[in-house]
PDB file of C-alpha atoms in Angstrom:
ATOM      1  CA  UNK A 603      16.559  44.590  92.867  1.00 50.00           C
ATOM      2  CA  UNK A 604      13.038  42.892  93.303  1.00 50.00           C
ATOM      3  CA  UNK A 605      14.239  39.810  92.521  1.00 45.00           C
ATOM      4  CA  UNK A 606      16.952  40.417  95.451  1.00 49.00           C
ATOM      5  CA  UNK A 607      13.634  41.326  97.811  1.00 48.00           C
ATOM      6  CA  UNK A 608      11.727  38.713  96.945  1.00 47.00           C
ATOM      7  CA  UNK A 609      14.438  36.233  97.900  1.00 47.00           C
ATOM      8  CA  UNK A 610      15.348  37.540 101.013  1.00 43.00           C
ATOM      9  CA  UNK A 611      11.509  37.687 101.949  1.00 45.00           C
ATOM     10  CA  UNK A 612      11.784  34.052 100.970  1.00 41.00           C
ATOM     11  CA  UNK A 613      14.670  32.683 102.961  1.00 45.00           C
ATOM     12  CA  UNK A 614      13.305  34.880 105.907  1.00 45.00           C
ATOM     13  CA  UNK A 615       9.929  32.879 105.663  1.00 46.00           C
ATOM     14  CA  UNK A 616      12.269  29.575 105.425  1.00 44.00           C
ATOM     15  CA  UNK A 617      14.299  30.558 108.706  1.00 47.00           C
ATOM     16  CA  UNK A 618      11.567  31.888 110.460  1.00 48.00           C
ATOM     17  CA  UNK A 619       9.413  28.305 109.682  1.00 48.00           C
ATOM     18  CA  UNK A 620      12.367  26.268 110.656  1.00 52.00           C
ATOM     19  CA  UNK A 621      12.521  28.329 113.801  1.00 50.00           C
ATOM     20  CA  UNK A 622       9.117  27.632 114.982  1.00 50.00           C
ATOM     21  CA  UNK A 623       9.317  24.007 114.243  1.00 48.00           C
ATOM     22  CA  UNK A 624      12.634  23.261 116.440  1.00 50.00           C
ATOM     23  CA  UNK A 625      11.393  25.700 119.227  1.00 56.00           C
ATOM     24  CA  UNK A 626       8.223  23.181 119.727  1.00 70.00           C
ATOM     25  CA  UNK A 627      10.815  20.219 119.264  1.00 81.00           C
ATOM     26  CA  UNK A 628      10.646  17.430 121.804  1.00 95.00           C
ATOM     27  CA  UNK A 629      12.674  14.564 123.169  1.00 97.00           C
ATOM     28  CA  UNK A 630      12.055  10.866 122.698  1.00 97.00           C
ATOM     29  CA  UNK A 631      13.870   7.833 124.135  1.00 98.00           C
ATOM     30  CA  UNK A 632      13.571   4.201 123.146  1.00 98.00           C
ATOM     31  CA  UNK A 633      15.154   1.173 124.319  1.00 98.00           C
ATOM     32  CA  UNK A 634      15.599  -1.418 121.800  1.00 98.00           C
ATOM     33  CA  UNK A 635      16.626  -5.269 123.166  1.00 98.00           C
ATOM     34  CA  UNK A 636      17.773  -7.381 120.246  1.00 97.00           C
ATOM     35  CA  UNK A 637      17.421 -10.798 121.701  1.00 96.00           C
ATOM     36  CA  UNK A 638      16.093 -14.385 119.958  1.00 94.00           C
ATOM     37  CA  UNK A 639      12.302 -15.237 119.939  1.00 95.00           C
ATOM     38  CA  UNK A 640      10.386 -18.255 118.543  1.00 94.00           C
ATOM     39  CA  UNK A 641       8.379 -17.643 115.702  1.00 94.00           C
ATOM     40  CA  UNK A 642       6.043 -20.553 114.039  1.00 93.00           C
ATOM     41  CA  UNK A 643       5.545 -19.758 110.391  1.00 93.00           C
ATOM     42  CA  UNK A 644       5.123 -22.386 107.252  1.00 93.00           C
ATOM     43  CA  UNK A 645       4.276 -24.888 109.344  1.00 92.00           C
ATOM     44  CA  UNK A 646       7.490 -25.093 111.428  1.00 90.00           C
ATOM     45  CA  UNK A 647       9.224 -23.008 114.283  1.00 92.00           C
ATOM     46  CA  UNK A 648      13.016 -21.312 114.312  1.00 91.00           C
ATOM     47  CA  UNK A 649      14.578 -18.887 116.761  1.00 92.00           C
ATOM     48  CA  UNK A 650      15.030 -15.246 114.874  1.00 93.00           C
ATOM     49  CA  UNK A 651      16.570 -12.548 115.914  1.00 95.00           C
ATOM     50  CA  UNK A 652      14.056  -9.859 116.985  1.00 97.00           C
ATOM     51  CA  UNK A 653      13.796  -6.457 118.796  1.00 98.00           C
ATOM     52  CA  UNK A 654      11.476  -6.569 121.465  1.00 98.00           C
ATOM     53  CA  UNK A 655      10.481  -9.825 121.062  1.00 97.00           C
ATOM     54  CA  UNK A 656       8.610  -8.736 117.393  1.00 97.00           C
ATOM     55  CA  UNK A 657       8.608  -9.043 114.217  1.00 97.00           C
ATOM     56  CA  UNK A 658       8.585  -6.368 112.521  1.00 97.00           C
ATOM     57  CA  UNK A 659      10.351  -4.425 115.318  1.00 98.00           C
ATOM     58  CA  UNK A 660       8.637  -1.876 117.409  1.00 98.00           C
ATOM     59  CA  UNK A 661       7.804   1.610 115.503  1.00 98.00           C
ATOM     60  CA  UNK A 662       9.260   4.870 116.032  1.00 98.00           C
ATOM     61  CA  UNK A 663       6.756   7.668 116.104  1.00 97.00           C
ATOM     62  CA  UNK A 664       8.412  11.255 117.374  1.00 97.00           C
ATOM     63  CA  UNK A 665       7.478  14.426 115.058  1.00 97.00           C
ATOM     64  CA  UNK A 666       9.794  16.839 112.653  1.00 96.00           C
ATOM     65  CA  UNK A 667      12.570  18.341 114.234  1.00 95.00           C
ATOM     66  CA  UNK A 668      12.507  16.144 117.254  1.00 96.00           C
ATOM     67  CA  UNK A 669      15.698  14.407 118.556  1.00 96.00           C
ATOM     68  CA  UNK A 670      15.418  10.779 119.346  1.00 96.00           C
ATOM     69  CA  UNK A 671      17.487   8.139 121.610  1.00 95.00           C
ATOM     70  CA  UNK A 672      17.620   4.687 121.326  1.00 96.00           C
ATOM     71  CA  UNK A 673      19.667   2.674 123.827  1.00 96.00           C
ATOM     72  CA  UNK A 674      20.552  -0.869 121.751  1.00 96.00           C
ATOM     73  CA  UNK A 675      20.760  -3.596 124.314  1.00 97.00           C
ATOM     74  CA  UNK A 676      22.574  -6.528 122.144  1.00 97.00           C
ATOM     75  CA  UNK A 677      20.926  -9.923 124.300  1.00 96.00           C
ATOM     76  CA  UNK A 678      21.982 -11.930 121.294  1.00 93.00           C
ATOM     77  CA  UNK A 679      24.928 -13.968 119.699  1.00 90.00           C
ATOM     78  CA  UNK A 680      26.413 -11.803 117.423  1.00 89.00           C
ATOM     79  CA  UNK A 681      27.591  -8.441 117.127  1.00 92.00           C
ATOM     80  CA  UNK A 682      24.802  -6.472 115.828  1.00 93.00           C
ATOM     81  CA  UNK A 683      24.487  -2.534 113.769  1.00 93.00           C
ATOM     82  CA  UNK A 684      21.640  -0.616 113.154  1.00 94.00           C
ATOM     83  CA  UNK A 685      21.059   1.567 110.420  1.00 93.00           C
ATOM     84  CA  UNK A 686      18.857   4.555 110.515  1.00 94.00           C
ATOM     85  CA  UNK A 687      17.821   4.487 106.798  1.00 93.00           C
ATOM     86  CA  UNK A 688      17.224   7.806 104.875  1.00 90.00           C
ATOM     87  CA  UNK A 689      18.379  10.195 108.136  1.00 89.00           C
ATOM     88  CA  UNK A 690      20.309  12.979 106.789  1.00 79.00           C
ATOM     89  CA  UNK A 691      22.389  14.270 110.174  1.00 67.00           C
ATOM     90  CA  UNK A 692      24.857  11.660 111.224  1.00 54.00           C
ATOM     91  CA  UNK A 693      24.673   9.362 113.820  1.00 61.00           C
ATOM     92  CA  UNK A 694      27.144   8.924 116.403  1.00 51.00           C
ATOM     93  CA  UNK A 695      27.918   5.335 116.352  1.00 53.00           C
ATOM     94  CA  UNK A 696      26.131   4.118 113.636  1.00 54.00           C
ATOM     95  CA  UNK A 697      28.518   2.271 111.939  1.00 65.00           C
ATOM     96  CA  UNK A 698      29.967   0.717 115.174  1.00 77.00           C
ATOM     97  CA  UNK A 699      28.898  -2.943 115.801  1.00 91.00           C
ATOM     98  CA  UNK A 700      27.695  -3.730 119.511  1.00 94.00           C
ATOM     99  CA  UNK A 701      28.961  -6.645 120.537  1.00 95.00           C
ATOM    100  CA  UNK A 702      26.825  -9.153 122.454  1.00 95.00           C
ATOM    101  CA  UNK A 703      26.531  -8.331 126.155  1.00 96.00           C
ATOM    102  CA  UNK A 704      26.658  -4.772 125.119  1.00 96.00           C
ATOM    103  CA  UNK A 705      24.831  -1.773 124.483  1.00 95.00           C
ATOM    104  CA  UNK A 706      25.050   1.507 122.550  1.00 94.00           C
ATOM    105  CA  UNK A 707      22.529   4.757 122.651  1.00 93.00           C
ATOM    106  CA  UNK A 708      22.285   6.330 119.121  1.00 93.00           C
ATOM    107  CA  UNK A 709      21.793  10.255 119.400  1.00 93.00           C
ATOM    108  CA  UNK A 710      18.929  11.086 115.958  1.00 94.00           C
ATOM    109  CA  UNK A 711      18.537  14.345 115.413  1.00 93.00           C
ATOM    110  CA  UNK A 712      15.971  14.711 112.882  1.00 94.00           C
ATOM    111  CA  UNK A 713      15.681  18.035 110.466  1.00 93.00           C
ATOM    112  CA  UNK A 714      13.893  18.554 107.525  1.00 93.00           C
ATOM    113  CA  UNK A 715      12.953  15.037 107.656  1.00 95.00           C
ATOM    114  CA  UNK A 716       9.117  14.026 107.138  1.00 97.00           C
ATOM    115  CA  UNK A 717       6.728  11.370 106.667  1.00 97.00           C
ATOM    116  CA  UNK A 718       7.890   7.848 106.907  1.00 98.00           C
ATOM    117  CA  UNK A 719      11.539   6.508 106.894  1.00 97.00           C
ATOM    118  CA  UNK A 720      13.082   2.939 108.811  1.00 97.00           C
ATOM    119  CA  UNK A 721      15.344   1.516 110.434  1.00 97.00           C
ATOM    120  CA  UNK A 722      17.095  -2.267 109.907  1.00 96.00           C
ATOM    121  CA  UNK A 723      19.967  -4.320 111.105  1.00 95.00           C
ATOM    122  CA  UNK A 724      23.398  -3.327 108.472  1.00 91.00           C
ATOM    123  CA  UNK A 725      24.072  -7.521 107.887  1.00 87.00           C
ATOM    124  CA  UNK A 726      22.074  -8.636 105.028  1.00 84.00           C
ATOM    125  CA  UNK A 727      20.746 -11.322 107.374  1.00 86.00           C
ATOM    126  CA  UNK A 728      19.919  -9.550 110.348  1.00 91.00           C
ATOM    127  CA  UNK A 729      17.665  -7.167 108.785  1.00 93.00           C
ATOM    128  CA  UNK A 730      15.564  -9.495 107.279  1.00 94.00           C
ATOM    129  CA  UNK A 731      14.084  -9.855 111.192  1.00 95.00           C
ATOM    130  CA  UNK A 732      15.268  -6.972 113.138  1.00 97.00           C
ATOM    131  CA  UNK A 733      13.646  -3.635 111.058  1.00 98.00           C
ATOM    132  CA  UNK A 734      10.811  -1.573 111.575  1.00 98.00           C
ATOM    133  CA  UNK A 735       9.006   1.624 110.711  1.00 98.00           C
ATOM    134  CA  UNK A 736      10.161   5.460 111.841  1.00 98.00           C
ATOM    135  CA  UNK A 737       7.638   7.818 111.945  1.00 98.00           C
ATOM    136  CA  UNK A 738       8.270  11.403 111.594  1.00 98.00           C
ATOM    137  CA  UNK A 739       4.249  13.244 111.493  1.00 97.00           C
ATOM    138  CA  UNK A 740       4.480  17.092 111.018  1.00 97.00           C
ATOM    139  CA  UNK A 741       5.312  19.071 114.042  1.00 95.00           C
ATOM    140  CA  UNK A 742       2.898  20.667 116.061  1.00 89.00           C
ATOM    141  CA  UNK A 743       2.112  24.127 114.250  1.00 89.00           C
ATOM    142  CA  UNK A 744       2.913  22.737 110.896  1.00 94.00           C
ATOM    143  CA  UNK A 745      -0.233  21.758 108.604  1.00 94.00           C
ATOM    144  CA  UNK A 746      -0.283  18.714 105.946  1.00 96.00           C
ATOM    145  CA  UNK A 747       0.342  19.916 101.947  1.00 96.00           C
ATOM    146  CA  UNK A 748      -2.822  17.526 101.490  1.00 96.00           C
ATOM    147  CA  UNK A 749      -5.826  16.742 103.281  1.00 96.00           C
ATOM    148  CA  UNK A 750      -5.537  15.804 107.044  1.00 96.00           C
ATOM    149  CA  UNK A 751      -5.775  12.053 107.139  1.00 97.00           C
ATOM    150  CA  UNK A 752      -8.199  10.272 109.808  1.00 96.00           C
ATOM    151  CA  UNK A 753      -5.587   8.009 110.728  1.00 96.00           C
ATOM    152  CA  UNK A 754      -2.471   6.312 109.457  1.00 97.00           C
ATOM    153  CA  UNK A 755      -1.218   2.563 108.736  1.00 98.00           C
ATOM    154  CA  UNK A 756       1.782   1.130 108.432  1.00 98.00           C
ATOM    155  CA  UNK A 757       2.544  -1.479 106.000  1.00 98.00           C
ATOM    156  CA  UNK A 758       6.195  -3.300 106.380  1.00 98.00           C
ATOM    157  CA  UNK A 759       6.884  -5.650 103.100  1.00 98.00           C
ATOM    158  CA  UNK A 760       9.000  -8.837 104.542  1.00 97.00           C
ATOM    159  CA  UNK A 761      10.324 -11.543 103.417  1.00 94.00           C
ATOM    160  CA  UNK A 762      10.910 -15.058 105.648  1.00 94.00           C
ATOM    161  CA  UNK A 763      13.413 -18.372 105.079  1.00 91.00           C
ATOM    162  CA  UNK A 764      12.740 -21.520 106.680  1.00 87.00           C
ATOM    163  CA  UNK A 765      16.529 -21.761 107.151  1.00 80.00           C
ATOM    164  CA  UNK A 766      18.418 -20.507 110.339  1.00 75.00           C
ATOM    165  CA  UNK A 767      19.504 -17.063 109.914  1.00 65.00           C
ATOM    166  CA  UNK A 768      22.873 -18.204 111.763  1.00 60.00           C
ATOM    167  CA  UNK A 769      26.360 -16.255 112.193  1.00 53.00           C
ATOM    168  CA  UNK A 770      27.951 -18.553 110.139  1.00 51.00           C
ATOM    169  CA  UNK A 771      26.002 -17.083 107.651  1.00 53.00           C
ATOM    170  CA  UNK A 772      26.395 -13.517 107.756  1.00 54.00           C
ATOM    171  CA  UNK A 773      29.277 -13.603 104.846  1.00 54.00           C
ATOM    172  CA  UNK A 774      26.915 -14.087 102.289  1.00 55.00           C
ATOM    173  CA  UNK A 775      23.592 -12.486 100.829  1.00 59.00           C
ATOM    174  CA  UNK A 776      19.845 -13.878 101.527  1.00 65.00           C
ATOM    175  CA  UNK A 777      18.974 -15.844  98.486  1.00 74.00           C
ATOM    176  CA  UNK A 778      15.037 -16.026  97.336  1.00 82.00           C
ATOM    177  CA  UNK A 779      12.848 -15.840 100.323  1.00 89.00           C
ATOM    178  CA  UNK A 780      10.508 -19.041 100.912  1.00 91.00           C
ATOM    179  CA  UNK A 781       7.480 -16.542 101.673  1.00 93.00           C
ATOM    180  CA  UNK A 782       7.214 -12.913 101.698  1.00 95.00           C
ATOM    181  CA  UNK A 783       4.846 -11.328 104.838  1.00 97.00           C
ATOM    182  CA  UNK A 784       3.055  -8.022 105.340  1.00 98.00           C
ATOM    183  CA  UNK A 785       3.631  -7.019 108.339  1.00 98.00           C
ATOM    184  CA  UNK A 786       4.960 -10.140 109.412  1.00 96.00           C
ATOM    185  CA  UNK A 787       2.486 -12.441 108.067  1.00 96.00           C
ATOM    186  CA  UNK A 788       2.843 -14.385 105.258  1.00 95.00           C
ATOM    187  CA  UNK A 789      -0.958 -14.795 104.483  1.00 93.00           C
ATOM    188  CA  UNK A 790      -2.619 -18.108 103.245  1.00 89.00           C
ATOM    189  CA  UNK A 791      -1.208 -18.641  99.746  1.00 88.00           C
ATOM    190  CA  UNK A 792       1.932 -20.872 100.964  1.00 89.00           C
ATOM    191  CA  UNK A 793       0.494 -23.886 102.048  1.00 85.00           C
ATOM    192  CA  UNK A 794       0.181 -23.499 105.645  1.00 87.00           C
ATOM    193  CA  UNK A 795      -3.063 -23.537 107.435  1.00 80.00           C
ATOM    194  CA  UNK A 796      -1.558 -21.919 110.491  1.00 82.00           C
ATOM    195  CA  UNK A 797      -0.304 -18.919 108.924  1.00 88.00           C
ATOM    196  CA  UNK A 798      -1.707 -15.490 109.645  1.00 92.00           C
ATOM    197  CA  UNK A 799      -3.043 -13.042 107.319  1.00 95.00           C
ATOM    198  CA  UNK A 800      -2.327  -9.603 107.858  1.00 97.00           C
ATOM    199  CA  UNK A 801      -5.704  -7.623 108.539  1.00 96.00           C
ATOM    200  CA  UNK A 802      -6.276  -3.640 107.704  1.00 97.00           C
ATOM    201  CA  UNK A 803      -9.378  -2.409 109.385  1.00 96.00           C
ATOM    202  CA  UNK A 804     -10.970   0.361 107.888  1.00 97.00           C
ATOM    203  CA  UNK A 805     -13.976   2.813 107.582  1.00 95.00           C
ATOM    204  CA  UNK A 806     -15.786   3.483 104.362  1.00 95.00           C
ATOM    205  CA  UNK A 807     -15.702   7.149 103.472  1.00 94.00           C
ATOM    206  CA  UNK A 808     -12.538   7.593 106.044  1.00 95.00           C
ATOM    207  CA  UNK A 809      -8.931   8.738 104.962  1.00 97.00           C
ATOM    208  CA  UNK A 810      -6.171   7.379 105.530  1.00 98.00           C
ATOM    209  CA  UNK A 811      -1.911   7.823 105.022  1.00 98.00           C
ATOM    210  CA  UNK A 812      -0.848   4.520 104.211  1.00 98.00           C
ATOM    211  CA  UNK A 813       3.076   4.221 105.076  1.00 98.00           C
ATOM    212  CA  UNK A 814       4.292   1.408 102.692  1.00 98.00           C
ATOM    213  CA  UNK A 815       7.841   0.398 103.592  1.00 98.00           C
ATOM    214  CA  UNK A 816      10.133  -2.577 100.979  1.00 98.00           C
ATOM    215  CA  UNK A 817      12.458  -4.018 103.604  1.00 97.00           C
ATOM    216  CA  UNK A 818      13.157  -7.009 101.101  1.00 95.00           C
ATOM    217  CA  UNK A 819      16.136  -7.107  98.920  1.00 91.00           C
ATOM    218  CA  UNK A 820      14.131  -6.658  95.614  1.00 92.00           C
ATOM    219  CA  UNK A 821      11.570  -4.618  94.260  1.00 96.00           C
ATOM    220  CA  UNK A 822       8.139  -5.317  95.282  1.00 97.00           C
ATOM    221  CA  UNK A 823       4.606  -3.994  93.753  1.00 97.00           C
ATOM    222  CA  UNK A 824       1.994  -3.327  96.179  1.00 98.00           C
ATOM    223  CA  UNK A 825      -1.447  -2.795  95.633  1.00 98.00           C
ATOM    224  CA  UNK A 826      -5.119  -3.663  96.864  1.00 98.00           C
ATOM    225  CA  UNK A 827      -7.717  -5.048  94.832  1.00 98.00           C
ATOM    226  CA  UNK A 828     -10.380  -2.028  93.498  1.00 97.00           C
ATOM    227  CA  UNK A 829      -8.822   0.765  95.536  1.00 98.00           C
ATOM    228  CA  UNK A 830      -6.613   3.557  94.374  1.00 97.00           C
ATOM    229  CA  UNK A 831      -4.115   5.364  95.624  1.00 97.00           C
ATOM    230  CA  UNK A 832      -2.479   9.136  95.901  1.00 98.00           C
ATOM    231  CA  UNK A 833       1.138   9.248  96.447  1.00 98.00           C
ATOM    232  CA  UNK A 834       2.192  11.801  98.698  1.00 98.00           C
ATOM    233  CA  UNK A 835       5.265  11.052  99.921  1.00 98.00           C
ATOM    234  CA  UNK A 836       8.667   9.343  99.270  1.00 97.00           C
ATOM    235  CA  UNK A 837      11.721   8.324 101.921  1.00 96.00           C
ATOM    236  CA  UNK A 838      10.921  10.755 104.585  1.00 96.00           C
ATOM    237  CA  UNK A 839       9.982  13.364 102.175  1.00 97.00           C
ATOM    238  CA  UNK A 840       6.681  15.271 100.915  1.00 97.00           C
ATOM    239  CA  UNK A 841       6.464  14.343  97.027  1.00 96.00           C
ATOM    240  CA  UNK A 842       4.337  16.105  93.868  1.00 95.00           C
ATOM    241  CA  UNK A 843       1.030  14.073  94.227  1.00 96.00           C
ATOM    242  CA  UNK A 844       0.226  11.199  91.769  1.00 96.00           C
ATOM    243  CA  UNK A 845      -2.258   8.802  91.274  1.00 97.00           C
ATOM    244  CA  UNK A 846      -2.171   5.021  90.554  1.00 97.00           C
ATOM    245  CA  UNK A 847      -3.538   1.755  91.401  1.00 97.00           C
ATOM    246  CA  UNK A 848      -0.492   0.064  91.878  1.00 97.00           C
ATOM    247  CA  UNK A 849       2.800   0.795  92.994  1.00 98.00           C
ATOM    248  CA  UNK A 850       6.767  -0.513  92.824  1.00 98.00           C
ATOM    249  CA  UNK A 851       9.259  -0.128  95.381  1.00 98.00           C
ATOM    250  CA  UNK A 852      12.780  -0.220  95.025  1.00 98.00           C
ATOM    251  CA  UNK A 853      14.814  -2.112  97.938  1.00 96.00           C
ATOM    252  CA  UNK A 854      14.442  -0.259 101.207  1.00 96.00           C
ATOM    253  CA  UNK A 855      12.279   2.453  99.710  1.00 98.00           C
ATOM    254  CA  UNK A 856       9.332   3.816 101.356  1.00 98.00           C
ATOM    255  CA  UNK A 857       6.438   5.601  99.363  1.00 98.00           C
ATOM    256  CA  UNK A 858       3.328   7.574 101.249  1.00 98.00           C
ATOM    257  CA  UNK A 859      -0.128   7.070  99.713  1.00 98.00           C
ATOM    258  CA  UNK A 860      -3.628   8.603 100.816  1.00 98.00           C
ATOM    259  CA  UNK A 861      -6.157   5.949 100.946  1.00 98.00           C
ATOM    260  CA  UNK A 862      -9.721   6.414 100.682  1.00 97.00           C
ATOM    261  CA  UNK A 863     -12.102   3.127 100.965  1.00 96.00           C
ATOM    262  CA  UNK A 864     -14.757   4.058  98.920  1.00 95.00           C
ATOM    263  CA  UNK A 865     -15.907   0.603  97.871  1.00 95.00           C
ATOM    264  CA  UNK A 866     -19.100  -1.105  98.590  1.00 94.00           C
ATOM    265  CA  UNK A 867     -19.055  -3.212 102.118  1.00 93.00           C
ATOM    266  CA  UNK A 868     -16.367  -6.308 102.392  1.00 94.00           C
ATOM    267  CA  UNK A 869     -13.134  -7.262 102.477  1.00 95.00           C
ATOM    268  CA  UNK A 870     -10.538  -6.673  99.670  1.00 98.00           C
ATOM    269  CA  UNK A 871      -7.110  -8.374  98.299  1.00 97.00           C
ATOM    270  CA  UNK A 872      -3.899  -6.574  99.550  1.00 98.00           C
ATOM    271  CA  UNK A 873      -1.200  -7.970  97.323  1.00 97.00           C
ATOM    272  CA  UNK A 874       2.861  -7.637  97.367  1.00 97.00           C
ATOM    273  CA  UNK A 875       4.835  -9.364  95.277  1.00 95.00           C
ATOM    274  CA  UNK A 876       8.434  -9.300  93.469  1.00 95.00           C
ATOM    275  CA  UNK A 877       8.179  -7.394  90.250  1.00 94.00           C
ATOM    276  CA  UNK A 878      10.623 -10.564  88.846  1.00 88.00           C
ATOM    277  CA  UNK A 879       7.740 -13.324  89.973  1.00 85.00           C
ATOM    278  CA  UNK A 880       3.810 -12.572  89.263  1.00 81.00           C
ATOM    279  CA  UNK A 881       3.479 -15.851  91.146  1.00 82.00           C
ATOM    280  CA  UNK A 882       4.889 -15.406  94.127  1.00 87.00           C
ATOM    281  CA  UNK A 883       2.346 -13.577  96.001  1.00 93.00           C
ATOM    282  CA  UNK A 884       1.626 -12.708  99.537  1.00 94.00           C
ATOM    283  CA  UNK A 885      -1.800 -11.572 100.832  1.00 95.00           C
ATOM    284  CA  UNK A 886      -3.589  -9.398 103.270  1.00 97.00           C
ATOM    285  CA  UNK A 887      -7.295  -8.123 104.161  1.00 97.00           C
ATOM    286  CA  UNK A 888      -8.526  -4.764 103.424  1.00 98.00           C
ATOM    287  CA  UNK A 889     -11.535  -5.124 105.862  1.00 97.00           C
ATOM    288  CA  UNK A 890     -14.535  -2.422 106.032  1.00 96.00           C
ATOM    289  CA  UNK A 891     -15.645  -2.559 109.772  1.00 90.00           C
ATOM    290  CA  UNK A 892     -18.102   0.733 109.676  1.00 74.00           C
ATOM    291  CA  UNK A 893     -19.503   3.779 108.056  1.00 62.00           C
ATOM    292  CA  UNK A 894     -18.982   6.875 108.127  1.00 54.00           C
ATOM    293  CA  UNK A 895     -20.691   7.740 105.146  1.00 51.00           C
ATOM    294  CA  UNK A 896     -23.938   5.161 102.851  1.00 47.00           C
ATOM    295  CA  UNK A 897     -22.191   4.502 100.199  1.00 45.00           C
ATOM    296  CA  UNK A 898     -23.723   4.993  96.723  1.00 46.00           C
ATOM    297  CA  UNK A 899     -25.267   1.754  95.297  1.00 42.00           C
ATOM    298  CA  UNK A 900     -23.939   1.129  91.594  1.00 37.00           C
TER     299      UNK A 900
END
């Protein structure tokens, strides 16, 4: 009989949580323009197909429970689908292809979902442009189950070919990738003087929730030289906290760290790479810019 108790005061507790969140739910609406954009990378410069005019594509950022809209305007040459990776209620229309000259608003209704999740193009050769982060921060009387973060980042693992991305192409799978980018850059390690670096400003002493998100077609490690990290979270999730200095993502999985630059004043490696290849590596900048807090001389 106490057991009985206990689980109804349980499940009460559950309702009456989910209750509060959806009654402070709000409504977001985004409109997303696929359309081709120039983009100069290893030394030359190819039309991809991009939403917004960027690459990565433009972030999501609404809170739990919310319900999202985004109106798909297809300004390119080929019909075009967009997944909404790791969102458990279904989406009207998401496997429908828009067809160019068309456009299509996808109804998200987000539930338990929280933390960090994406979105992408379905064709293996779309997606490798037109993806980007989705957002989902705790709703507004909901608390962290860690300590608040000072701010977030978002870190997008890419990949790029120096080939066409071209309809005539879509029947077949993206080989290996020429470069892979963080956040769109493919860093200085592939011969090209022009090529950006990705660069992570950050605070000494600060905290942050570091959204890392594998949108290539292989499993990636991530990590940045001296630091450490505390996973938190996994594919829109909360997740039993771990510690490492390095970590592996699967294809399209996102992982959650907490971040805290505690190292003395500078810049630091950030490194992805493909598990399969330890030298095929991308790089960013971990950059200290201030100081919250003198750090300890060693």
């Amino acid at each position: 009989m106490g057991y009985q108790k206990q689980g109804f005061i349980w499940i009460s507790g559950l309702l009456f949580l989910n209750t509060l969140v959806f009654s402070t739910a709000d409504v977001h609406y985004y409109d997303f323009f696929l359309q081709e954009s120039q983009f100069t990378k290893l030394c030359s410069t190819k039309n991809i197909l991009t939403v917004n005019g960027s690459f990565p594509g433009p972030e999501i950022r609404v809170s739990r429970g919310d319900t999202v809209y985004v109106n798909v305007h297809n300004q390119g040459n080929s019909a075009v689908s967009i997944k909404w990776e790791g969102v458990q209620e279904s989406i009207d229309g998401s496997n429908d292809f828009i067809q160019p000259g068309r456009n299509f608003t996808h109804e998200i209704k987000l539930g338990n979902e929280i933390g960090t999740l994406w979105w992408h193009a379905t064709s293996a050769w779309a997606s490798t442009t037109v993806h980007g982060a989705f957002v989902i921060s705790p709703a507004a009387n909901e608390d962290y189950p860690f300590p608040k973060p000072d701010s977030d980042k978002t870190i997008i693992l890419g990949e790029w070919f120096k080939q066409e991305l071209t309809e005539a192409n879509q029947t077949i799978a993206p080989g290996q990738a020429d470069a892979y980018t963080i956040n769109g850059s493919p860093g200085n390690t592939y011969g090209c003087s022009n090529d950006t670096t990705f660069d992570c400003q950050v605070n000494y002493g600060g905290l942050y929730l570091v959204r890392v998100i594998n949108a290539v077609n292989q499993t990636m490690v991530f990590s940045i030289a001296y630091h450490s990290f505390t996973v938190v979270g996994q594919n829109g999730a909360y997740s039993r906290r771990s510690f490492t200095n390095s970590i592996t993502l699967a294809p399209a999985q996102v992982i959650d760290l907490l971040l805290c630059p505690n190292q003395n004043l500078g810049h630091y490696d950030i490194t992805a790479r493909p598990s399969s290849d330890t030298t095929h590596t991308t790089l960013g900048i971990l950059r200290y810019t201030t100081t919250t807090t003198t750090p300890q001389s060693s």
